[in-house]
PDB file of C-alpha atoms and ligand atoms in Angstrom:
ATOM      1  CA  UNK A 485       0.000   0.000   0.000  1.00 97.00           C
ATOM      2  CA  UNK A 486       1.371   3.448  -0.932  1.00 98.00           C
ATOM      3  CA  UNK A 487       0.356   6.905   0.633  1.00 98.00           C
ATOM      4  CA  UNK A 488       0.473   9.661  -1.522  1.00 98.00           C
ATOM      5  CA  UNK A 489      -0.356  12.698   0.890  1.00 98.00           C
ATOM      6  CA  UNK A 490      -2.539  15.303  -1.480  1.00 98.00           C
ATOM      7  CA  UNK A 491      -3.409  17.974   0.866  1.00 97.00           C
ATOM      8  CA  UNK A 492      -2.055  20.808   3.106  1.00 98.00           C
ATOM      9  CA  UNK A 493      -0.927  18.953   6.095  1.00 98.00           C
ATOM     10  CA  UNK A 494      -3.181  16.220   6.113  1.00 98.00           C
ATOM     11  CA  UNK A 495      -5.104  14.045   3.684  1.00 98.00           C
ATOM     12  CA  UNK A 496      -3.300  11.124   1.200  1.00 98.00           C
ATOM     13  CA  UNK A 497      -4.843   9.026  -1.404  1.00 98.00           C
ATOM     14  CA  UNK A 498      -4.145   5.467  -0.526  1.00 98.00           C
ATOM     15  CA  UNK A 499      -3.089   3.079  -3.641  1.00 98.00           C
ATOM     16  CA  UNK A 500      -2.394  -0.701  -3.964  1.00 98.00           C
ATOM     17  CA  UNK A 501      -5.141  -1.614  -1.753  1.00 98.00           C
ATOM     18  CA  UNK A 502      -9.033  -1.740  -2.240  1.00 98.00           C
ATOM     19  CA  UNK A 503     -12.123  -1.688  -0.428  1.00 98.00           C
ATOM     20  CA  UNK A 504     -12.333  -5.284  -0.791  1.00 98.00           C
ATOM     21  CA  UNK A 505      -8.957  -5.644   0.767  1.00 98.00           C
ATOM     22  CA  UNK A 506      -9.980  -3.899   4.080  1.00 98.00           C
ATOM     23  CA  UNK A 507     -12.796  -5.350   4.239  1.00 98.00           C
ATOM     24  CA  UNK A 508     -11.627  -9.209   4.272  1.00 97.00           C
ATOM     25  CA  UNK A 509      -7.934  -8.903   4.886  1.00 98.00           C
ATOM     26  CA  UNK A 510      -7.085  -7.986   8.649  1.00 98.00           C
ATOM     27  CA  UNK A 511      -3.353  -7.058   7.565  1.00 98.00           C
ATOM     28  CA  UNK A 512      -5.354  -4.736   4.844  1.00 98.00           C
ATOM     29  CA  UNK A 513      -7.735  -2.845   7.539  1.00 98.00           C
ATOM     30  CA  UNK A 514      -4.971  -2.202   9.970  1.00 98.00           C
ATOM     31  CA  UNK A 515      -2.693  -0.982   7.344  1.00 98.00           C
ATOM     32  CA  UNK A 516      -5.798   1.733   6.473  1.00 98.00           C
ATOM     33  CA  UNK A 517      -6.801   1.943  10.078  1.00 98.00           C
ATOM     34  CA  UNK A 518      -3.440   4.009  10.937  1.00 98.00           C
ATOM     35  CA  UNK A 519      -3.500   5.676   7.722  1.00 98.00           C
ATOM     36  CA  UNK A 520      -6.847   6.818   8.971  1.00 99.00           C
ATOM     37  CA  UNK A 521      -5.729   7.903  12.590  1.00 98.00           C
ATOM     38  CA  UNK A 522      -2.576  10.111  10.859  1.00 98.00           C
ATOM     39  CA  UNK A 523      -4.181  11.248   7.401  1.00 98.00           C
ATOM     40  CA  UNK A 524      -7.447  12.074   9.007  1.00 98.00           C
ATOM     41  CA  UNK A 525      -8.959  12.029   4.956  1.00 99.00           C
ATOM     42  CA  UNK A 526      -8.293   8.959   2.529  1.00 99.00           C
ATOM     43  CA  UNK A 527      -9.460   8.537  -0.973  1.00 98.00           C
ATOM     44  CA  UNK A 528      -9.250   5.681  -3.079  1.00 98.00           C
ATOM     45  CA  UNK A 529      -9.505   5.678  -6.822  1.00 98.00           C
ATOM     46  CA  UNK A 530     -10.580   3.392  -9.268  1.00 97.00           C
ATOM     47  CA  UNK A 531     -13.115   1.159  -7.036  1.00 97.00           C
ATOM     48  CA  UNK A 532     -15.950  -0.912  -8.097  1.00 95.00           C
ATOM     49  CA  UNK A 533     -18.382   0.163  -5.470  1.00 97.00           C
ATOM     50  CA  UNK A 534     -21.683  -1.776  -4.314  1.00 97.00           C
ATOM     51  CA  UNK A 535     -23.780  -1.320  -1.790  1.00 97.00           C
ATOM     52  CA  UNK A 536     -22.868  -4.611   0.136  1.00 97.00           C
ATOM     53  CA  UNK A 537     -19.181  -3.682  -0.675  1.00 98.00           C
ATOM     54  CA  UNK A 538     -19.224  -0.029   0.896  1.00 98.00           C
ATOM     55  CA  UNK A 539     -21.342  -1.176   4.369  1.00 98.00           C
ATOM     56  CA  UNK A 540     -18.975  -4.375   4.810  1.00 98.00           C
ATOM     57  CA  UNK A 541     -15.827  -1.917   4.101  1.00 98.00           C
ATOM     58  CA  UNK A 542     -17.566   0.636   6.253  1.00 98.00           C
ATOM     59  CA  UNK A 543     -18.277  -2.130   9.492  1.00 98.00           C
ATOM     60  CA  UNK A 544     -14.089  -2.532  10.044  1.00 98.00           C
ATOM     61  CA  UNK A 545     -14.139   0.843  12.020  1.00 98.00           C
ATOM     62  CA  UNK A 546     -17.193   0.160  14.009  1.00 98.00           C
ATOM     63  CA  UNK A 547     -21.003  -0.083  14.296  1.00 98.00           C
ATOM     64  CA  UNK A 548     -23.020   1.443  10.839  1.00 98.00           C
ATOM     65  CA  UNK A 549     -25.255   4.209  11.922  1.00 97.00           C
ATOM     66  CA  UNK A 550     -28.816   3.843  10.628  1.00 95.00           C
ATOM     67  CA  UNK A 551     -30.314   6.779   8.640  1.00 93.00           C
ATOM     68  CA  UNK A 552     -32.013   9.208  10.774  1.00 88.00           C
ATOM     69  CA  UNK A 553     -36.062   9.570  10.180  1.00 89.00           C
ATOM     70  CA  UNK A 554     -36.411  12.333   7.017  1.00 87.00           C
ATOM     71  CA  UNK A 555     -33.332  11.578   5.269  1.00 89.00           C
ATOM     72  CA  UNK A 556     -33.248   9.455   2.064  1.00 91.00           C
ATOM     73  CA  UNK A 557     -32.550   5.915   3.135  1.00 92.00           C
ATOM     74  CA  UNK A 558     -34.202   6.079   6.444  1.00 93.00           C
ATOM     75  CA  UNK A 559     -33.943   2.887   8.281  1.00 94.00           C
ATOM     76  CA  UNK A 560     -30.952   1.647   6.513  1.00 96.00           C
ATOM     77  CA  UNK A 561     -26.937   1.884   6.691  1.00 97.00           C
ATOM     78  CA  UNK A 562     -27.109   4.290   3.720  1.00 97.00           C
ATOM     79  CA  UNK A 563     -27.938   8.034   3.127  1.00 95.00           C
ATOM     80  CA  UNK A 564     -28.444   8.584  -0.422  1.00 94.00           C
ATOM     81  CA  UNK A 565     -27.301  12.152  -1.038  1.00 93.00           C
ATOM     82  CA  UNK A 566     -28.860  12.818  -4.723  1.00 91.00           C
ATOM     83  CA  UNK A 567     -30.863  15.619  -6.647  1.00 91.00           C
ATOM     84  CA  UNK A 568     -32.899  12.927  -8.678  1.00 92.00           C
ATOM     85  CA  UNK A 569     -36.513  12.771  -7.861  1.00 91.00           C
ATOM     86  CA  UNK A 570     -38.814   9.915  -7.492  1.00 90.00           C
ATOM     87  CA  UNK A 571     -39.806  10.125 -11.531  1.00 92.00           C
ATOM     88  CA  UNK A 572     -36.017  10.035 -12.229  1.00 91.00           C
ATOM     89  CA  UNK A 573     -35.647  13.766 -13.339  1.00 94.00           C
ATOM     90  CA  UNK A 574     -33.410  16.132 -11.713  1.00 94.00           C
ATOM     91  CA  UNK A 575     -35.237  18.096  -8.725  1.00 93.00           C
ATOM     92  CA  UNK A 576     -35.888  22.140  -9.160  1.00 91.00           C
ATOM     93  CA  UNK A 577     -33.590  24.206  -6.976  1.00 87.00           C
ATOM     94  CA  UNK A 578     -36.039  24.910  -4.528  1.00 88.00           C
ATOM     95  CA  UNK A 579     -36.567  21.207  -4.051  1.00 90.00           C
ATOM     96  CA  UNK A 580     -36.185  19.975  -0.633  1.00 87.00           C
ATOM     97  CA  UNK A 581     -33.044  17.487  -1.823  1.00 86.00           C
ATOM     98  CA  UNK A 582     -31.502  20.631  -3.300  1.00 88.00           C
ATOM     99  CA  UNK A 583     -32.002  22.880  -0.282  1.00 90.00           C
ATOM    100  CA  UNK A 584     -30.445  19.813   1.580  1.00 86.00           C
ATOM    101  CA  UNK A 585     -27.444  20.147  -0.225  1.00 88.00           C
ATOM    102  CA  UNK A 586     -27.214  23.719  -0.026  1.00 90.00           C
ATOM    103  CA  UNK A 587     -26.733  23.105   3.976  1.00 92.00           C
ATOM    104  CA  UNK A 588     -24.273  20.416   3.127  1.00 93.00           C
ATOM    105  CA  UNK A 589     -22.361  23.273   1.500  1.00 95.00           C
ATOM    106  CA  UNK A 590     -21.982  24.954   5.562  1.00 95.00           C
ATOM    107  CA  UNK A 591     -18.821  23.653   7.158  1.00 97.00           C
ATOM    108  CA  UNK A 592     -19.435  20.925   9.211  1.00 97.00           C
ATOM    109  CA  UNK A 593     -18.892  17.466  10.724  1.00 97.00           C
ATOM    110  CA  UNK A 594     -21.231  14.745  10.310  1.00 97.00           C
ATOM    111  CA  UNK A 595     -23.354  13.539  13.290  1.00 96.00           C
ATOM    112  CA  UNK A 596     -22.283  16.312  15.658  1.00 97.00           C
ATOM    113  CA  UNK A 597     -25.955  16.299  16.667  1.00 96.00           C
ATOM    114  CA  UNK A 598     -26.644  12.579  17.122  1.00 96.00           C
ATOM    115  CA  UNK A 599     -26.551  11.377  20.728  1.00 96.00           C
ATOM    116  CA  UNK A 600     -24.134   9.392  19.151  1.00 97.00           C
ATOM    117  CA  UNK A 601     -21.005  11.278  17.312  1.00 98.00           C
ATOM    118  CA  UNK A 602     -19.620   9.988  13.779  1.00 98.00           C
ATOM    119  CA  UNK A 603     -16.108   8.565  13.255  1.00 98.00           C
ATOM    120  CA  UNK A 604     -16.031   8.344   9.990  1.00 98.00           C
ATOM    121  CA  UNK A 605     -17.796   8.879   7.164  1.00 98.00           C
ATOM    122  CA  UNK A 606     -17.772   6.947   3.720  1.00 98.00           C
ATOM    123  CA  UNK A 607     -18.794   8.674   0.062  1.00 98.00           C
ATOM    124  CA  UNK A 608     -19.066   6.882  -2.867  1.00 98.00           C
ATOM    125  CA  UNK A 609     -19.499   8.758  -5.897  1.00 97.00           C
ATOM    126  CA  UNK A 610     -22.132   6.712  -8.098  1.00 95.00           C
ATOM    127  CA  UNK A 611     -23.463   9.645 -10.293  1.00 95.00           C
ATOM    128  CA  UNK A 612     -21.434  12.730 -10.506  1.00 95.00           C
ATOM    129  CA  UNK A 613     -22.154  16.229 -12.399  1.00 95.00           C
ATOM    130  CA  UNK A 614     -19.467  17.053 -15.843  1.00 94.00           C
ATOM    131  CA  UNK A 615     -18.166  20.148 -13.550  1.00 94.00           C
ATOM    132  CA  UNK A 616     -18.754  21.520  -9.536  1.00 96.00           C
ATOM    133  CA  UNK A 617     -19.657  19.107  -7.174  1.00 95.00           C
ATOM    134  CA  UNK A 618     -16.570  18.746  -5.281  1.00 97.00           C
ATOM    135  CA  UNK A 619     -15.734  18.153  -1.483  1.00 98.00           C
ATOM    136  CA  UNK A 620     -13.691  20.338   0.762  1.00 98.00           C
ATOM    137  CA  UNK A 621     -12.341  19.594   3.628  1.00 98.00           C
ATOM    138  CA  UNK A 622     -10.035  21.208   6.534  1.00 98.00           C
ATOM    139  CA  UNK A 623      -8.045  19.804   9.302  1.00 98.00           C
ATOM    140  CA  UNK A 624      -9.439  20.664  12.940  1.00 98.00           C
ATOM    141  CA  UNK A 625      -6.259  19.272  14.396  1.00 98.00           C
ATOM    142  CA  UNK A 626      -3.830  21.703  12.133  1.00 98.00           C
ATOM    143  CA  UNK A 627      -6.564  23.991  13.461  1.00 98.00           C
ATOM    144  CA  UNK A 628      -5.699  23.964  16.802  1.00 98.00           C
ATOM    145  CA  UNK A 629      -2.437  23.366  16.735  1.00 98.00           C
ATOM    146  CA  UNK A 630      -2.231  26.732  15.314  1.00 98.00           C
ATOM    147  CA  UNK A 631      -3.833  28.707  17.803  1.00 98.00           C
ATOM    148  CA  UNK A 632      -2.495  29.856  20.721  1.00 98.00           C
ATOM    149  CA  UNK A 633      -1.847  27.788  24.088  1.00 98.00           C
ATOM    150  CA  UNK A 634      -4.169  29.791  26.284  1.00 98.00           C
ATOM    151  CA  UNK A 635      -7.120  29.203  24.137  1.00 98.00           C
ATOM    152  CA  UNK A 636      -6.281  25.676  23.500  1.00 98.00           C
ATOM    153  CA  UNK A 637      -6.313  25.125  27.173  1.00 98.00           C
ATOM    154  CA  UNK A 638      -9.581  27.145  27.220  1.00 98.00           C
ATOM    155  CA  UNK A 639     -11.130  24.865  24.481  1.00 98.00           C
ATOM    156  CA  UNK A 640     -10.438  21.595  26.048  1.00 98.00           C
ATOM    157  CA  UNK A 641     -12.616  22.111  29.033  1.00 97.00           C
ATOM    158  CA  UNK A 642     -15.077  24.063  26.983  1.00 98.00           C
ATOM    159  CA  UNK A 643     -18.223  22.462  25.525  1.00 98.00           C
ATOM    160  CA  UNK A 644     -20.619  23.368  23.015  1.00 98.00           C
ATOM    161  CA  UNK A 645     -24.293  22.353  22.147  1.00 98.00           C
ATOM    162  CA  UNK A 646     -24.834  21.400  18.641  1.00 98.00           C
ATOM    163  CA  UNK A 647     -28.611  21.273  16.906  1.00 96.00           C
ATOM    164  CA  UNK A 648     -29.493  20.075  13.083  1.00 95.00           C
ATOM    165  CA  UNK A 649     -31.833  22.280  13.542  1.00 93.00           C
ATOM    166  CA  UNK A 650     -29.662  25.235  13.826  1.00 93.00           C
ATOM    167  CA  UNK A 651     -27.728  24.425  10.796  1.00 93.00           C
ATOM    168  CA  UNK A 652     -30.490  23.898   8.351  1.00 93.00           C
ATOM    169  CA  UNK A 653     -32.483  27.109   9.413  1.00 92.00           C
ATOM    170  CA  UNK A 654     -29.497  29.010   8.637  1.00 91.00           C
ATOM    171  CA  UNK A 655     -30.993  27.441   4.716  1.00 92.00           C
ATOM    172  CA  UNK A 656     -34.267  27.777   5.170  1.00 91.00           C
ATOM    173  CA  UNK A 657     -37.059  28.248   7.667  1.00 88.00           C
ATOM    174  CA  UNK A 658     -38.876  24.710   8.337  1.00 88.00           C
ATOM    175  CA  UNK A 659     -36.125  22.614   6.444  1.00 91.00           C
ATOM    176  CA  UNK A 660     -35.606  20.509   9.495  1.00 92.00           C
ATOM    177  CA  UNK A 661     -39.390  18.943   9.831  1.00 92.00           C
ATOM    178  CA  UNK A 662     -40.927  18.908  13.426  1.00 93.00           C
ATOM    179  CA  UNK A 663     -40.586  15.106  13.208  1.00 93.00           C
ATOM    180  CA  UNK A 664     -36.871  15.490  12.682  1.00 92.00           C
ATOM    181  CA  UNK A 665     -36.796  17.921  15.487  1.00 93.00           C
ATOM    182  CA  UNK A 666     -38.137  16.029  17.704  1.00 92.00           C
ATOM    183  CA  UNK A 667     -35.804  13.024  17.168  1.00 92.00           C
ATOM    184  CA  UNK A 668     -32.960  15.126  17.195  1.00 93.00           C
ATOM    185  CA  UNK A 669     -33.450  17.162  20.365  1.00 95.00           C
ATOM    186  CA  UNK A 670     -29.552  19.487  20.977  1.00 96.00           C
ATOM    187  CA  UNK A 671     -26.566  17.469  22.609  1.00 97.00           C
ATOM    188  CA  UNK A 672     -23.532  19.076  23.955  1.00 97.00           C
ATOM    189  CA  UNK A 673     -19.525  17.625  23.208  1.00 98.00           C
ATOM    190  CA  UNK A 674     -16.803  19.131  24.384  1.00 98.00           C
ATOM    191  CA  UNK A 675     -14.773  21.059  21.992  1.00 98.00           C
ATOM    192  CA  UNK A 676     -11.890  19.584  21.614  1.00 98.00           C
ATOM    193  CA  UNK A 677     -11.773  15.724  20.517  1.00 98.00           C
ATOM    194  CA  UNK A 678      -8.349  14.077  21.547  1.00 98.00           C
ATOM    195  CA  UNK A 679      -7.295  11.044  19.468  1.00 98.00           C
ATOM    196  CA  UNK A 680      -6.300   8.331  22.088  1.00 98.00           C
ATOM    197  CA  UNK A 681      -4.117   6.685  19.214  1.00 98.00           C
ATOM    198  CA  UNK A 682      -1.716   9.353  18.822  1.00 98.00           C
ATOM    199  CA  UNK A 683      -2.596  12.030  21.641  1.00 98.00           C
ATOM    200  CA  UNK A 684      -3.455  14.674  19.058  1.00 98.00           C
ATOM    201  CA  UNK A 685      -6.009  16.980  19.549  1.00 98.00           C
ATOM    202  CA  UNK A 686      -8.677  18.639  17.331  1.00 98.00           C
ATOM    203  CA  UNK A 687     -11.346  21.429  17.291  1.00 98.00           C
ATOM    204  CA  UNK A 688     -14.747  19.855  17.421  1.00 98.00           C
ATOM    205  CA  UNK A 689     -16.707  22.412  15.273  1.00 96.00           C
ATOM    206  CA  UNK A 690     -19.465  22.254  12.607  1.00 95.00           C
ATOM    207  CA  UNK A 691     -22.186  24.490  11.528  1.00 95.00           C
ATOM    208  CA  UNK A 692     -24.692  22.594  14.028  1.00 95.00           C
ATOM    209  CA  UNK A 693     -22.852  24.065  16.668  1.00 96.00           C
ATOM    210  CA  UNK A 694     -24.708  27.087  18.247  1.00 97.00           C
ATOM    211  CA  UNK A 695     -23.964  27.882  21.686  1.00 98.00           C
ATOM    212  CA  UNK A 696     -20.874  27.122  24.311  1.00 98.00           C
ATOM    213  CA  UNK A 697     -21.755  25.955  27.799  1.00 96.00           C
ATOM    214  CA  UNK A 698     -21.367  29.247  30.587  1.00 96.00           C
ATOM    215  CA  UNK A 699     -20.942  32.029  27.455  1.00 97.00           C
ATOM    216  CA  UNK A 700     -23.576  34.658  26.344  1.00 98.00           C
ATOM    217  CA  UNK A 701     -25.374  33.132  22.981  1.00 96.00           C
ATOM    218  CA  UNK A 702     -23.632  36.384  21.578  1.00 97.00           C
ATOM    219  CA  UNK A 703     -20.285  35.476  22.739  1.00 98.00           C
ATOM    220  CA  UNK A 704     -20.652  31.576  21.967  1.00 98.00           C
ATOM    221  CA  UNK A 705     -21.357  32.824  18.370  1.00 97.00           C
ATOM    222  CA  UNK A 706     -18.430  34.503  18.248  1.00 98.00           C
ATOM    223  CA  UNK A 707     -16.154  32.021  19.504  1.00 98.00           C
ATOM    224  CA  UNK A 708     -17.920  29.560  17.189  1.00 98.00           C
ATOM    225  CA  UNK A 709     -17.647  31.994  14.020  1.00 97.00           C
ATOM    226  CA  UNK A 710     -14.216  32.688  15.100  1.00 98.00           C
ATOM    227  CA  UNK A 711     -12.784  29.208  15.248  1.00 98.00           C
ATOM    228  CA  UNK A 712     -14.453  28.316  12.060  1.00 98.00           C
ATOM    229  CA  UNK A 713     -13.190  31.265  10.083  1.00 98.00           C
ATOM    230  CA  UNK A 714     -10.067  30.015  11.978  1.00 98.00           C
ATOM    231  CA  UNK A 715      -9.821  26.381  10.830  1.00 98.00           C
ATOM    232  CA  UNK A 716     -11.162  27.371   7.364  1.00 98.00           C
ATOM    233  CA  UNK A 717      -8.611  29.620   6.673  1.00 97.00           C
ATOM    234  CA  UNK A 718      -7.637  30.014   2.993  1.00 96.00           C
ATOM    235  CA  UNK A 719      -4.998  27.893   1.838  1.00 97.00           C
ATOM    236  CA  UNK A 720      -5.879  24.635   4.734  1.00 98.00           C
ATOM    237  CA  UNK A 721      -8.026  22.906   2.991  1.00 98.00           C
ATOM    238  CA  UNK A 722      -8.417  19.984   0.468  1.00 98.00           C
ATOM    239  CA  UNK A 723     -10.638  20.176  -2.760  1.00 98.00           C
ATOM    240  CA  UNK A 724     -11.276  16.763  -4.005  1.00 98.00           C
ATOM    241  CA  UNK A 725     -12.827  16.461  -7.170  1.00 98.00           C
ATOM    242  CA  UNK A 726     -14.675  13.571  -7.592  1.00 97.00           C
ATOM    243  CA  UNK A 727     -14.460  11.179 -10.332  1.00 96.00           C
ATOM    244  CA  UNK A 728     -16.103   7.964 -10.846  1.00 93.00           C
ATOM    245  CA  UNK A 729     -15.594   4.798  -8.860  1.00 95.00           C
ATOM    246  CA  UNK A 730     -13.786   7.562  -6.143  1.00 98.00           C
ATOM    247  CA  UNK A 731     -14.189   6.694  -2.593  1.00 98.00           C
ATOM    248  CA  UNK A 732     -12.846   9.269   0.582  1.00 98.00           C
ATOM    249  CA  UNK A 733     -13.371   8.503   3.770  1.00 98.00           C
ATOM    250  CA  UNK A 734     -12.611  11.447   6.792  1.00 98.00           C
ATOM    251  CA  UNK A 735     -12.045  11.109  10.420  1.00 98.00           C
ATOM    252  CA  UNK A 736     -15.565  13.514  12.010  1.00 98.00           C
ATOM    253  CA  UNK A 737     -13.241  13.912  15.195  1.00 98.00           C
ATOM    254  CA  UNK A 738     -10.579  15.927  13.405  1.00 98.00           C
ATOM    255  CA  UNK A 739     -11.591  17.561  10.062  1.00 98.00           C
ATOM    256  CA  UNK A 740     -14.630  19.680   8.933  1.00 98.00           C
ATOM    257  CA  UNK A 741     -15.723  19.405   5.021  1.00 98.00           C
ATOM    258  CA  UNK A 742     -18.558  21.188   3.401  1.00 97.00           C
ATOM    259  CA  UNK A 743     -19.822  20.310  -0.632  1.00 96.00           C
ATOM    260  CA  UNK A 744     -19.302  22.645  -3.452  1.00 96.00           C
ATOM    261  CA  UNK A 745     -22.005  23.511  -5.313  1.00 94.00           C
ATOM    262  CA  UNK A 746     -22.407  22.669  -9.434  1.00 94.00           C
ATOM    263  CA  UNK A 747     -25.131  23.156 -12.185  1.00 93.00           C
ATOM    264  CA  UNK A 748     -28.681  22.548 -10.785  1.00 88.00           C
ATOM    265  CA  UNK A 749     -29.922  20.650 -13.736  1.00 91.00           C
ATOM    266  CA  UNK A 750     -26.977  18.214 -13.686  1.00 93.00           C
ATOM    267  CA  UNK A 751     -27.622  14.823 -11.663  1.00 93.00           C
ATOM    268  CA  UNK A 752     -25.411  14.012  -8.797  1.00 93.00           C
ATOM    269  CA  UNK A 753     -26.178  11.043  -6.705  1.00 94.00           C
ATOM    270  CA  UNK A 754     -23.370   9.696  -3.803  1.00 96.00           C
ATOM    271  CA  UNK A 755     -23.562   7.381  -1.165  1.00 97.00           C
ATOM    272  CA  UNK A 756     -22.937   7.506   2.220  1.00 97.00           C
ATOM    273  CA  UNK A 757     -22.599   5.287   5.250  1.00 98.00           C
ATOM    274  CA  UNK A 758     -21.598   6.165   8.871  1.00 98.00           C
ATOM    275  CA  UNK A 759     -19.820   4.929  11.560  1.00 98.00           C
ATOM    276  CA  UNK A 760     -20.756   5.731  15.236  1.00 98.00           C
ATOM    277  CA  UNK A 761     -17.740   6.760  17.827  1.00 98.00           C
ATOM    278  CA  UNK A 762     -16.924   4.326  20.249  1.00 98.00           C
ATOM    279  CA  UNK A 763     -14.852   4.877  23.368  1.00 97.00           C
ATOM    280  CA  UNK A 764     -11.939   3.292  21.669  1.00 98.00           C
ATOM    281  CA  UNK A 765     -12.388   6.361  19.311  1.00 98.00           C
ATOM    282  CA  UNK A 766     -12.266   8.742  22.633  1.00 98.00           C
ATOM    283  CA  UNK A 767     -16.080   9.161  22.740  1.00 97.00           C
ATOM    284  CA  UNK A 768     -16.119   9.276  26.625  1.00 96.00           C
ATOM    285  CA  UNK A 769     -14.047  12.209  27.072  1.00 97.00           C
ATOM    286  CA  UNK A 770     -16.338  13.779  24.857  1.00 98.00           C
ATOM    287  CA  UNK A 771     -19.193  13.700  27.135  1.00 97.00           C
ATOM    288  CA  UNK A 772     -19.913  17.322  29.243  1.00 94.00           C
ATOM    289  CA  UNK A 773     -19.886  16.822  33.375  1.00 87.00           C
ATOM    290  CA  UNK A 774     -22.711  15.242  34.114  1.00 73.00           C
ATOM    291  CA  UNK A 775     -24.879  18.448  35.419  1.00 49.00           C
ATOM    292  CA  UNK A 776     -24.187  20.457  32.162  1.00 48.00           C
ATOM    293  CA  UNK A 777     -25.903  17.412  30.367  1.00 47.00           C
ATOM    294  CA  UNK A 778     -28.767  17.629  32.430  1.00 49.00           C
ATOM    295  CA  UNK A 779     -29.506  21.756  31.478  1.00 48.00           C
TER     296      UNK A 779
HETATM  297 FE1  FE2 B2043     -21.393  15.929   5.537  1.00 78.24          FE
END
């Protein structure tokens, strides 16, 4: 297996192995499993994707999620992430699968708002647009290994609440459904996610996020707009550009990623599964002392 890193820092496209590989070969999934822990993004090229192939590549790192209620895919390992309707045309912009995407396109991390947090994510590109469309991504570790000790220090015992809700009103009023709402009430992580593999930390950030635990909403925004403008910086991230049979997978603990958007009348339709945190991924020190959970 050969690393090839292709972004600022972090991020490498893995060659000489396949999904199949990691997914029967032990020697195969550790090999990707540290890759994982020090890359933080992989991408492979060139795969023959199935369904099957992606969830039993997916279950090495740990338990599938299953689809939240309102998402395509509900009740399964899979979120289908397309812009083709039921009658198999391309959906008008104001569509509620395009306005989905359009909050895909906020910085965030998957699953920030899930009572249980996302290690990893893994997107298959199955139908991809002729131009746009790509995936960025940013390193929450560089992140805070860039700012300055005091605030690090600050950050690791400070926690934030994160809410879908929050992210998709910033798209449009009523985009998160009351059903959705009410499955997904807010859950607070701290905000800084160390890696027990390597002892690195990372900002744990994403558009979800609204408020931090003892701070004015009005200073909690701020800290939360400042960090992101922070860790998005231009010049840290990685574009990747999709191309057919791609896969990347991205550690949730330690990058942020957003979508870029292309032509609305142009199909795109990817597939994702999701892997919960465990406490062998650090999930426990994650959690808020136990009378800030129960605000
Ligand atoms: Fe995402």
């Amino acid at each position: 297996m050969d690393i090839i890193p292709v972004g600022p820092g972090f991020a490498a496209e893995l060659r000489g192995v396949t999904l199949n590989d990691v997914a029967y070969d032990d020697a195969a999934y550790k090999a990707v499993r540290a890759a994982f822990e020090e890359h933080s993004v992989l991408v492979f090229r060139n795969q023959e994707v199935t369904d099957e192939l992606q969830l039993a590549f997916s279950r090495r790192f740990g338990p599938p999620e299953t689809t939240k209620v309102g998402s395509l895919g509900t009740g399964s390992h899979f979120v289908i992430l397309t812009t083709i309707g039921p009658d198999g045309k391309v959906v008008p912009p104001d569509h509620r699968y395009a306005l989905r995407n359009r909050a895909n396109q906020l910085w965030h991390t998957d699953s920030s708002f899930k009572r249980t947090p996302a290690l990893t994510s893994v997107l298959s590109a199955r139908i991809i647009p002729a131009r746009g469309g790509e995936t960025e991504y940013v390193s929450t570790r560089l992140a805070f290994e860039r700012l300055d000790p005091a605030l690090q220090d600050k950050l690791a015992h400070s926690f934030a609440w994160h809410d879908y809700n929050h992210s998709r009103s910033q798209i449009a009023e009523g985009l998160a459904t009351p059903e959705e709402r009410a499955a997904l009430p807010p859950v607070c992580w701290r905000m800084v996610w160390k890696n027990p593999v390597n002892g690195r930390s990372a900002l744990y950030l994403a558009s979800h996020a609204y408020a931090v635990e003892g701070m004015s909403p009005e200073a909690g925004k701020a800290l939360l707009d400042e960090l992101t403008a922070a860790a998005t910086a231009p010049g840290t991230g990685y574009m990747h550009e999709w191309k057919s049979g791609d896969v990347v997978m991205w550690d949730n603990r330690a990058t942020m990623h957003r979508g870029r958007p292309w032509p609305a009348h142009e199909a795109r339709l990817m597939v994702r599964t999701t892997i919960s945190a465990t406490a062998a991924d650090g999930l426990e020190s994650m959690r808020p002392p136990a009378q800030q959970a129960a605000e």
